[in-house]
mmCIF file with all atom_site columns, C-alpha atoms in Angstrom:
data_model
loop_
_atom_site.group_PDB
_atom_site.id
_atom_site.type_symbol
_atom_site.label_atom_id
_atom_site.label_alt_id
_atom_site.label_comp_id
_atom_site.label_asym_id
_atom_site.label_entity_id
_atom_site.label_seq_id
_atom_site.pdbx_PDB_ins_code
_atom_site.Cartn_x
_atom_site.Cartn_y
_atom_site.Cartn_z
_atom_site.occupancy
_atom_site.B_iso_or_equiv
_atom_site.pdbx_formal_charge
_atom_site.auth_seq_id
_atom_site.auth_comp_id
_atom_site.auth_asym_id
_atom_site.auth_atom_id
_atom_site.pdbx_PDB_model_num
ATOM 1   C CA . MET F 1 1   ? -10.436 -11.170 16.483  1.00 0.00 ? 17  MET F CA 1
ATOM 2   C CA . SER F 1 2   ? -8.540  -14.370 16.288  1.00 0.00 ? 18  SER F CA 1
ATOM 3   C CA . ASP F 1 3   ? -10.651 -16.226 13.733  1.00 0.00 ? 19  ASP F CA 1
ATOM 4   C CA . LEU F 1 4   ? -8.754  -14.867 10.746  1.00 0.00 ? 20  LEU F CA 1
ATOM 5   C CA . VAL F 1 5   ? -9.466  -16.684 7.469   1.00 0.00 ? 21  VAL F CA 1
ATOM 6   C CA . VAL F 1 6   ? -7.362  -16.184 4.360   1.00 0.00 ? 22  VAL F CA 1
ATOM 7   C CA . ARG F 1 7   ? -8.483  -18.113 1.299   1.00 0.00 ? 23  ARG F CA 1
ATOM 8   C CA . ARG F 1 8   ? -8.200  -18.008 -2.468  1.00 0.00 ? 24  ARG F CA 1
ATOM 9   C CA . VAL F 1 9   ? -10.820 -15.968 -4.266  1.00 0.00 ? 25  VAL F CA 1
ATOM 10  C CA . ASP F 1 10  ? -13.131 -17.747 -6.664  1.00 0.00 ? 26  ASP F CA 1
ATOM 11  C CA . ALA F 1 11  ? -15.795 -16.561 -9.131  1.00 0.00 ? 27  ALA F CA 1
ATOM 12  C CA . ALA F 1 12  ? -18.539 -16.759 -6.482  1.00 0.00 ? 28  ALA F CA 1
ATOM 13  C CA . ASP F 1 13  ? -16.697 -14.047 -4.521  1.00 0.00 ? 29  ASP F CA 1
ATOM 14  C CA . ARG F 1 14  ? -17.302 -11.422 -7.233  1.00 0.00 ? 30  ARG F CA 1
ATOM 15  C CA . PRO F 1 15  ? -19.913 -9.356  -5.347  1.00 0.00 ? 31  PRO F CA 1
ATOM 16  C CA . VAL F 1 16  ? -17.908 -9.041  -2.139  1.00 0.00 ? 32  VAL F CA 1
ATOM 17  C CA . MET F 1 17  ? -14.642 -8.478  -4.028  1.00 0.00 ? 33  MET F CA 1
ATOM 18  C CA . GLU F 1 18  ? -16.227 -5.724  -6.111  1.00 0.00 ? 34  GLU F CA 1
ATOM 19  C CA . ARG F 1 19  ? -17.346 -3.966  -2.933  1.00 0.00 ? 35  ARG F CA 1
ATOM 20  C CA . LEU F 1 20  ? -13.952 -4.331  -1.253  1.00 0.00 ? 36  LEU F CA 1
ATOM 21  C CA . TRP F 1 21  ? -12.238 -3.200  -4.476  1.00 0.00 ? 37  TRP F CA 1
ATOM 22  C CA . LEU F 1 22  ? -14.255 0.011   -4.519  1.00 0.00 ? 38  LEU F CA 1
ATOM 23  C CA . MET F 1 23  ? -13.194 0.749   -0.920  1.00 0.00 ? 39  MET F CA 1
ATOM 24  C CA . PHE F 1 24  ? -9.562  -0.005  -1.808  1.00 0.00 ? 40  PHE F CA 1
ATOM 25  C CA . ARG F 1 25  ? -9.544  2.249   -4.876  1.00 0.00 ? 41  ARG F CA 1
ATOM 26  C CA . HIS F 1 26  ? -11.217 5.014   -2.865  1.00 0.00 ? 42  HIS F CA 1
ATOM 27  C CA . ASP F 1 27  ? -8.507  4.751   -0.209  1.00 0.00 ? 43  ASP F CA 1
ATOM 28  C CA . MET F 1 28  ? -5.788  4.775   -2.868  1.00 0.00 ? 44  MET F CA 1
ATOM 29  C CA . SER F 1 29  ? -7.251  7.853   -4.543  1.00 0.00 ? 45  SER F CA 1
ATOM 30  C CA . GLU F 1 30  ? -5.987  9.917   -1.611  1.00 0.00 ? 46  GLU F CA 1
ATOM 31  C CA . PHE F 1 31  ? -2.418  9.072   -2.590  1.00 0.00 ? 47  PHE F CA 1
ATOM 32  C CA . GLN F 1 32  ? -2.777  8.730   -6.370  1.00 0.00 ? 48  GLN F CA 1
ATOM 33  C CA . GLY F 1 33  ? -5.205  11.561  -7.102  1.00 0.00 ? 49  GLY F CA 1
ATOM 34  C CA . GLN F 1 34  ? -7.490  9.411   -9.265  1.00 0.00 ? 50  GLN F CA 1
ATOM 35  C CA . LEU F 1 35  ? -11.103 10.461  -9.508  1.00 0.00 ? 51  LEU F CA 1
ATOM 36  C CA . PRO F 1 36  ? -13.908 7.907   -9.951  1.00 0.00 ? 52  PRO F CA 1
ATOM 37  C CA . ARG F 1 37  ? -15.266 7.332   -13.432 1.00 0.00 ? 53  ARG F CA 1
ATOM 38  C CA . PRO F 1 38  ? -18.602 8.993   -14.350 1.00 0.00 ? 54  PRO F CA 1
ATOM 39  C CA . ASP F 1 39  ? -20.469 5.907   -13.048 1.00 0.00 ? 55  ASP F CA 1
ATOM 40  C CA . GLY F 1 40  ? -18.682 6.071   -9.658  1.00 0.00 ? 56  GLY F CA 1
ATOM 41  C CA . SER F 1 41  ? -16.408 3.110   -10.330 1.00 0.00 ? 57  SER F CA 1
ATOM 42  C CA . TYR F 1 42  ? -12.633 2.901   -10.523 1.00 0.00 ? 58  TYR F CA 1
ATOM 43  C CA . ARG F 1 43  ? -10.415 0.882   -12.830 1.00 0.00 ? 59  ARG F CA 1
ATOM 44  C CA . THR F 1 44  ? -10.828 -2.867  -12.322 1.00 0.00 ? 60  THR F CA 1
ATOM 45  C CA . GLU F 1 45  ? -8.352  -4.660  -14.577 1.00 0.00 ? 61  GLU F CA 1
ATOM 46  C CA . TRP F 1 46  ? -6.428  -6.254  -11.664 1.00 0.00 ? 62  TRP F CA 1
ATOM 47  C CA . LEU F 1 47  ? -9.652  -7.418  -10.037 1.00 0.00 ? 63  LEU F CA 1
ATOM 48  C CA . GLU F 1 48  ? -10.779 -8.954  -13.347 1.00 0.00 ? 64  GLU F CA 1
ATOM 49  C CA . LYS F 1 49  ? -7.510  -10.874 -13.684 1.00 0.00 ? 65  LYS F CA 1
ATOM 50  C CA . VAL F 1 50  ? -8.054  -12.393 -10.257 1.00 0.00 ? 66  VAL F CA 1
ATOM 51  C CA . LEU F 1 51  ? -11.727 -13.172 -10.777 1.00 0.00 ? 67  LEU F CA 1
ATOM 52  C CA . THR F 1 52  ? -11.260 -14.696 -14.229 1.00 0.00 ? 68  THR F CA 1
ATOM 53  C CA . GLY F 1 53  ? -8.469  -17.045 -13.154 1.00 0.00 ? 69  GLY F CA 1
ATOM 54  C CA . ASP F 1 54  ? -5.485  -15.500 -14.977 1.00 0.00 ? 70  ASP F CA 1
ATOM 55  C CA . PRO F 1 55  ? -2.670  -17.965 -14.170 1.00 0.00 ? 71  PRO F CA 1
ATOM 56  C CA . GLU F 1 56  ? -0.254  -15.104 -13.435 1.00 0.00 ? 72  GLU F CA 1
ATOM 57  C CA . TRP F 1 57  ? -2.548  -13.784 -10.676 1.00 0.00 ? 73  TRP F CA 1
ATOM 58  C CA . ALA F 1 58  ? -3.896  -15.061 -7.325  1.00 0.00 ? 74  ALA F CA 1
ATOM 59  C CA . GLY F 1 59  ? -6.395  -13.252 -5.138  1.00 0.00 ? 75  GLY F CA 1
ATOM 60  C CA . TYR F 1 60  ? -7.029  -13.906 -1.478  1.00 0.00 ? 76  TYR F CA 1
ATOM 61  C CA . LEU F 1 61  ? -10.103 -12.896 0.482   1.00 0.00 ? 77  LEU F CA 1
ATOM 62  C CA . ILE F 1 62  ? -9.369  -12.027 4.090   1.00 0.00 ? 78  ILE F CA 1
ATOM 63  C CA . SER F 1 63  ? -12.173 -12.495 6.648   1.00 0.00 ? 79  SER F CA 1
ATOM 64  C CA . VAL F 1 64  ? -12.742 -12.447 10.364  1.00 0.00 ? 80  VAL F CA 1
ATOM 65  C CA . GLY F 1 65  ? -15.262 -15.188 10.843  1.00 0.00 ? 81  GLY F CA 1
ATOM 66  C CA . GLU F 1 66  ? -17.930 -14.559 8.219   1.00 0.00 ? 82  GLU F CA 1
ATOM 67  C CA . ASN F 1 67  ? -17.079 -10.889 7.816   1.00 0.00 ? 83  ASN F CA 1
ATOM 68  C CA . PRO F 1 68  ? -14.897 -9.905  4.831   1.00 0.00 ? 84  PRO F CA 1
ATOM 69  C CA . VAL F 1 69  ? -12.209 -7.476  6.017   1.00 0.00 ? 85  VAL F CA 1
ATOM 70  C CA . GLY F 1 70  ? -9.760  -7.304  3.105   1.00 0.00 ? 86  GLY F CA 1
ATOM 71  C CA . PHE F 1 71  ? -7.910  -8.862  0.225   1.00 0.00 ? 87  PHE F CA 1
ATOM 72  C CA . CYS F 1 72  ? -4.448  -9.454  -1.148  1.00 0.00 ? 88  CYS F CA 1
ATOM 73  C CA . PHE F 1 73  ? -3.448  -9.930  -4.796  1.00 0.00 ? 89  PHE F CA 1
ATOM 74  C CA . MET F 1 74  ? -0.267  -11.606 -6.005  1.00 0.00 ? 90  MET F CA 1
ATOM 75  C CA . ARG F 1 75  ? 0.879   -11.426 -9.619  1.00 0.00 ? 91  ARG F CA 1
ATOM 76  C CA . ALA F 1 76  ? 3.838   -12.527 -11.765 1.00 0.00 ? 92  ALA F CA 1
ATOM 77  C CA . LEU F 1 77  ? 3.274   -16.023 -10.321 1.00 0.00 ? 93  LEU F CA 1
ATOM 78  C CA . GLN F 1 78  ? 5.064   -17.705 -13.202 1.00 0.00 ? 94  GLN F CA 1
ATOM 79  C CA . GLN F 1 79  ? 7.986   -15.267 -13.093 1.00 0.00 ? 95  GLN F CA 1
ATOM 80  C CA . PRO F 1 80  ? 11.199  -15.472 -11.043 1.00 0.00 ? 96  PRO F CA 1
ATOM 81  C CA . VAL F 1 81  ? 10.060  -12.587 -8.822  1.00 0.00 ? 97  VAL F CA 1
ATOM 82  C CA . HIS F 1 82  ? 6.486   -12.515 -7.551  1.00 0.00 ? 98  HIS F CA 1
ATOM 83  C CA . VAL F 1 83  ? 4.748   -9.184  -6.928  1.00 0.00 ? 99  VAL F CA 1
ATOM 84  C CA . LEU F 1 84  ? 2.397   -8.512  -4.053  1.00 0.00 ? 100 LEU F CA 1
ATOM 85  C CA . ASN F 1 85  ? 0.213   -6.307  -6.201  1.00 0.00 ? 101 ASN F CA 1
ATOM 86  C CA . ALA F 1 86  ? -2.636  -5.061  -4.018  1.00 0.00 ? 102 ALA F CA 1
ATOM 87  C CA . PHE F 1 87  ? -3.487  -5.240  -0.324  1.00 0.00 ? 103 PHE F CA 1
ATOM 88  C CA . PHE F 1 88  ? -6.438  -3.823  1.555   1.00 0.00 ? 104 PHE F CA 1
ATOM 89  C CA . MET F 1 89  ? -7.890  -4.071  5.038   1.00 0.00 ? 105 MET F CA 1
ATOM 90  C CA . VAL F 1 90  ? -11.062 -2.269  6.166   1.00 0.00 ? 106 VAL F CA 1
ATOM 91  C CA . ARG F 1 91  ? -10.464 0.502   8.684   1.00 0.00 ? 107 ARG F CA 1
ATOM 92  C CA . PRO F 1 92  ? -11.848 -1.220  11.832  1.00 0.00 ? 108 PRO F CA 1
ATOM 93  C CA . VAL F 1 93  ? -9.165  -3.936  11.669  1.00 0.00 ? 109 VAL F CA 1
ATOM 94  C CA . ARG F 1 94  ? -6.186  -1.800  10.747  1.00 0.00 ? 110 ARG F CA 1
ATOM 95  C CA . ARG F 1 95  ? -3.367  -1.665  13.287  1.00 0.00 ? 111 ARG F CA 1
ATOM 96  C CA . SER F 1 96  ? -4.695  -4.857  14.945  1.00 0.00 ? 112 SER F CA 1
ATOM 97  C CA . GLY F 1 97  ? -1.986  -7.190  13.620  1.00 0.00 ? 113 GLY F CA 1
ATOM 98  C CA . LEU F 1 98  ? -4.414  -8.962  11.318  1.00 0.00 ? 114 LEU F CA 1
ATOM 99  C CA . GLY F 1 99  ? -2.966  -7.368  8.175   1.00 0.00 ? 115 GLY F CA 1
ATOM 100 C CA . LEU F 1 100 ? 0.517   -8.628  8.990   1.00 0.00 ? 116 LEU F CA 1
ATOM 101 C CA . ARG F 1 101 ? -0.821  -12.103 9.743   1.00 0.00 ? 117 ARG F CA 1
ATOM 102 C CA . ALA F 1 102 ? -2.832  -12.157 6.511   1.00 0.00 ? 118 ALA F CA 1
ATOM 103 C CA . VAL F 1 103 ? 0.111   -11.038 4.388   1.00 0.00 ? 119 VAL F CA 1
ATOM 104 C CA . GLN F 1 104 ? 2.395   -13.646 5.984   1.00 0.00 ? 120 GLN F CA 1
ATOM 105 C CA . GLU F 1 105 ? -0.150  -16.346 5.200   1.00 0.00 ? 121 GLU F CA 1
ATOM 106 C CA . VAL F 1 106 ? -0.488  -15.218 1.568   1.00 0.00 ? 122 VAL F CA 1
ATOM 107 C CA . LEU F 1 107 ? 3.283   -15.015 1.141   1.00 0.00 ? 123 LEU F CA 1
ATOM 108 C CA . SER F 1 108 ? 3.737   -18.514 2.584   1.00 0.00 ? 124 SER F CA 1
ATOM 109 C CA . ASN F 1 109 ? 1.863   -19.764 -0.502  1.00 0.00 ? 125 ASN F CA 1
ATOM 110 C CA . HIS F 1 110 ? 4.366   -18.019 -2.815  1.00 0.00 ? 126 HIS F CA 1
ATOM 111 C CA . PRO F 1 111 ? 7.904   -18.659 -1.614  1.00 0.00 ? 127 PRO F CA 1
ATOM 112 C CA . GLY F 1 112 ? 10.889  -17.021 -3.272  1.00 0.00 ? 128 GLY F CA 1
ATOM 113 C CA . PRO F 1 113 ? 11.783  -13.465 -4.252  1.00 0.00 ? 129 PRO F CA 1
ATOM 114 C CA . CYS F 1 114 ? 8.946   -10.956 -3.873  1.00 0.00 ? 130 CYS F CA 1
ATOM 115 C CA . ASP F 1 115 ? 8.448   -7.248  -4.622  1.00 0.00 ? 131 ASP F CA 1
ATOM 116 C CA . VAL F 1 116 ? 5.836   -4.923  -3.196  1.00 0.00 ? 132 VAL F CA 1
ATOM 117 C CA . ALA F 1 117 ? 5.100   -1.453  -4.616  1.00 0.00 ? 133 ALA F CA 1
ATOM 118 C CA . PHE F 1 118 ? 3.394   1.361   -2.692  1.00 0.00 ? 134 PHE F CA 1
ATOM 119 C CA . GLN F 1 119 ? 3.151   5.115   -2.627  1.00 0.00 ? 135 GLN F CA 1
ATOM 120 C CA . GLY F 1 120 ? 5.858   6.919   -0.660  1.00 0.00 ? 136 GLY F CA 1
ATOM 121 C CA . ASN F 1 121 ? 3.406   9.632   0.401   1.00 0.00 ? 137 ASN F CA 1
ATOM 122 C CA . ASN F 1 122 ? 1.391   6.972   2.271   1.00 0.00 ? 138 ASN F CA 1
ATOM 123 C CA . GLU F 1 123 ? 3.370   6.980   5.485   1.00 0.00 ? 139 GLU F CA 1
ATOM 124 C CA . LYS F 1 124 ? 1.337   4.177   7.071   1.00 0.00 ? 140 LYS F CA 1
ATOM 125 C CA . ALA F 1 125 ? 1.965   1.958   4.058   1.00 0.00 ? 141 ALA F CA 1
ATOM 126 C CA . VAL F 1 126 ? 5.713   2.729   4.202   1.00 0.00 ? 142 VAL F CA 1
ATOM 127 C CA . ARG F 1 127 ? 5.877   1.622   7.846   1.00 0.00 ? 143 ARG F CA 1
ATOM 128 C CA . PHE F 1 128 ? 3.642   -1.420  7.247   1.00 0.00 ? 144 PHE F CA 1
ATOM 129 C CA . TRP F 1 129 ? 5.626   -2.771  4.297   1.00 0.00 ? 145 TRP F CA 1
ATOM 130 C CA . GLN F 1 130 ? 8.954   -2.220  6.042   1.00 0.00 ? 146 GLN F CA 1
ATOM 131 C CA . ARG F 1 131 ? 7.568   -4.234  8.975   1.00 0.00 ? 147 ARG F CA 1
ATOM 132 C CA . VAL F 1 132 ? 6.323   -6.989  6.676   1.00 0.00 ? 148 VAL F CA 1
ATOM 133 C CA . ALA F 1 133 ? 9.732   -7.225  4.959   1.00 0.00 ? 149 ALA F CA 1
ATOM 134 C CA . THR F 1 134 ? 11.505  -7.399  8.340   1.00 0.00 ? 150 THR F CA 1
ATOM 135 C CA . GLU F 1 135 ? 9.092   -10.043 9.727   1.00 0.00 ? 151 GLU F CA 1
ATOM 136 C CA . VAL F 1 136 ? 9.417   -12.192 6.582   1.00 0.00 ? 152 VAL F CA 1
ATOM 137 C CA . SER F 1 137 ? 13.117  -11.888 5.836   1.00 0.00 ? 153 SER F CA 1
ATOM 138 C CA . GLY F 1 138 ? 14.851  -10.180 8.757   1.00 0.00 ? 154 GLY F CA 1
ATOM 139 C CA . ASP F 1 139 ? 17.125  -7.378  7.683   1.00 0.00 ? 155 ASP F CA 1
ATOM 140 C CA . VAL F 1 140 ? 17.691  -8.888  4.237   1.00 0.00 ? 156 VAL F CA 1
ATOM 141 C CA . TRP F 1 141 ? 15.483  -6.620  2.138   1.00 0.00 ? 157 TRP F CA 1
ATOM 142 C CA . THR F 1 142 ? 15.935  -3.567  -0.032  1.00 0.00 ? 158 THR F CA 1
ATOM 143 C CA . HIS F 1 143 ? 13.842  -0.617  -1.079  1.00 0.00 ? 159 HIS F CA 1
ATOM 144 C CA . GLU F 1 144 ? 14.054  1.765   -3.987  1.00 0.00 ? 160 GLU F CA 1
ATOM 145 C CA . ALA F 1 145 ? 12.002  4.287   -5.940  1.00 0.00 ? 161 ALA F CA 1
ATOM 146 C CA . ARG F 1 146 ? 10.971  3.130   -9.419  1.00 0.00 ? 162 ARG F CA 1
ATOM 147 C CA . PRO F 1 147 ? 9.197   5.202   -12.057 1.00 0.00 ? 163 PRO F CA 1
ATOM 148 C CA . ILE F 1 148 ? 5.651   4.208   -12.953 1.00 0.00 ? 164 ILE F CA 1
ATOM 149 C CA . ALA F 1 149 ? 5.556   2.743   -16.471 1.00 0.00 ? 165 ALA F CA 1
ATOM 150 C CA . GLY F 1 150 ? 3.729   4.978   -18.894 1.00 0.00 ? 166 GLY F CA 1
ATOM 151 C CA . LYS F 1 151 ? 3.375   7.855   -16.385 1.00 0.00 ? 167 LYS F CA 1
ATOM 152 C CA . PRO F 1 152 ? 6.537   9.954   -16.710 1.00 0.00 ? 168 PRO F CA 1
ATOM 153 C CA . ASP F 1 153 ? 5.067   12.858  -14.691 1.00 0.00 ? 169 ASP F CA 1
ATOM 154 C CA . ALA F 1 154 ? 3.872   10.714  -11.787 1.00 0.00 ? 170 ALA F CA 1
ATOM 155 C CA . THR F 1 155 ? 5.760   10.383  -8.512  1.00 0.00 ? 171 THR F CA 1
ATOM 156 C CA . ALA F 1 156 ? 7.761   7.152   -8.519  1.00 0.00 ? 172 ALA F CA 1
ATOM 157 C CA . ASP F 1 157 ? 6.440   4.214   -6.483  1.00 0.00 ? 173 ASP F CA 1
ATOM 158 C CA . LEU F 1 158 ? 8.516   2.847   -3.644  1.00 0.00 ? 174 LEU F CA 1
ATOM 159 C CA . TRP F 1 159 ? 9.373   -0.852  -3.958  1.00 0.00 ? 175 TRP F CA 1
ATOM 160 C CA . ILE F 1 160 ? 10.495  -3.251  -1.258  1.00 0.00 ? 176 ILE F CA 1
ATOM 161 C CA . SER F 1 161 ? 12.167  -6.457  -2.310  1.00 0.00 ? 177 SER F CA 1
ATOM 162 C CA . PHE F 1 162 ? 12.662  -9.483  -0.049  1.00 0.00 ? 178 PHE F CA 1
ATOM 163 C CA . LYS F 1 163 ? 12.691  -13.287 -0.127  1.00 0.00 ? 179 LYS F CA 1
ATOM 164 C CA . VAL F 1 164 ? 9.980   -15.434 1.361   1.00 0.00 ? 180 VAL F CA 1
#
């Protein structure tokens, strides 16, 4: 699986991005406890920001050849610290090294300070993002728990900060 393609999302990618988004939100529901809406969908405001060209957001479609295998969203693009906001890879390619390669490629387009948030109860994500931070910036990264805005009863997200 060496024919990894990482490219910016455009409006024509809406159907595939909506399908990948649904898989992502389903995966995240295990750690966030969110149920689907009555129509079977999940919240989509981040996806809409990417698909409608919000200048603070960038979405990347990750493929192996012609097969879509994931996505990565960056936000706060006009701010001093960028945020890697969402990342997803389909199960068959997880633990293959493709996710790390894809993230490194996305981050290379957004140099400077970067933050990544994830759920501490997602042990695979904890290990993955620690590895990403180490690969990108050596041992010069930090992590901390931060409360989720507007959700005082929710478990705090873990954040890793590093420089690209």
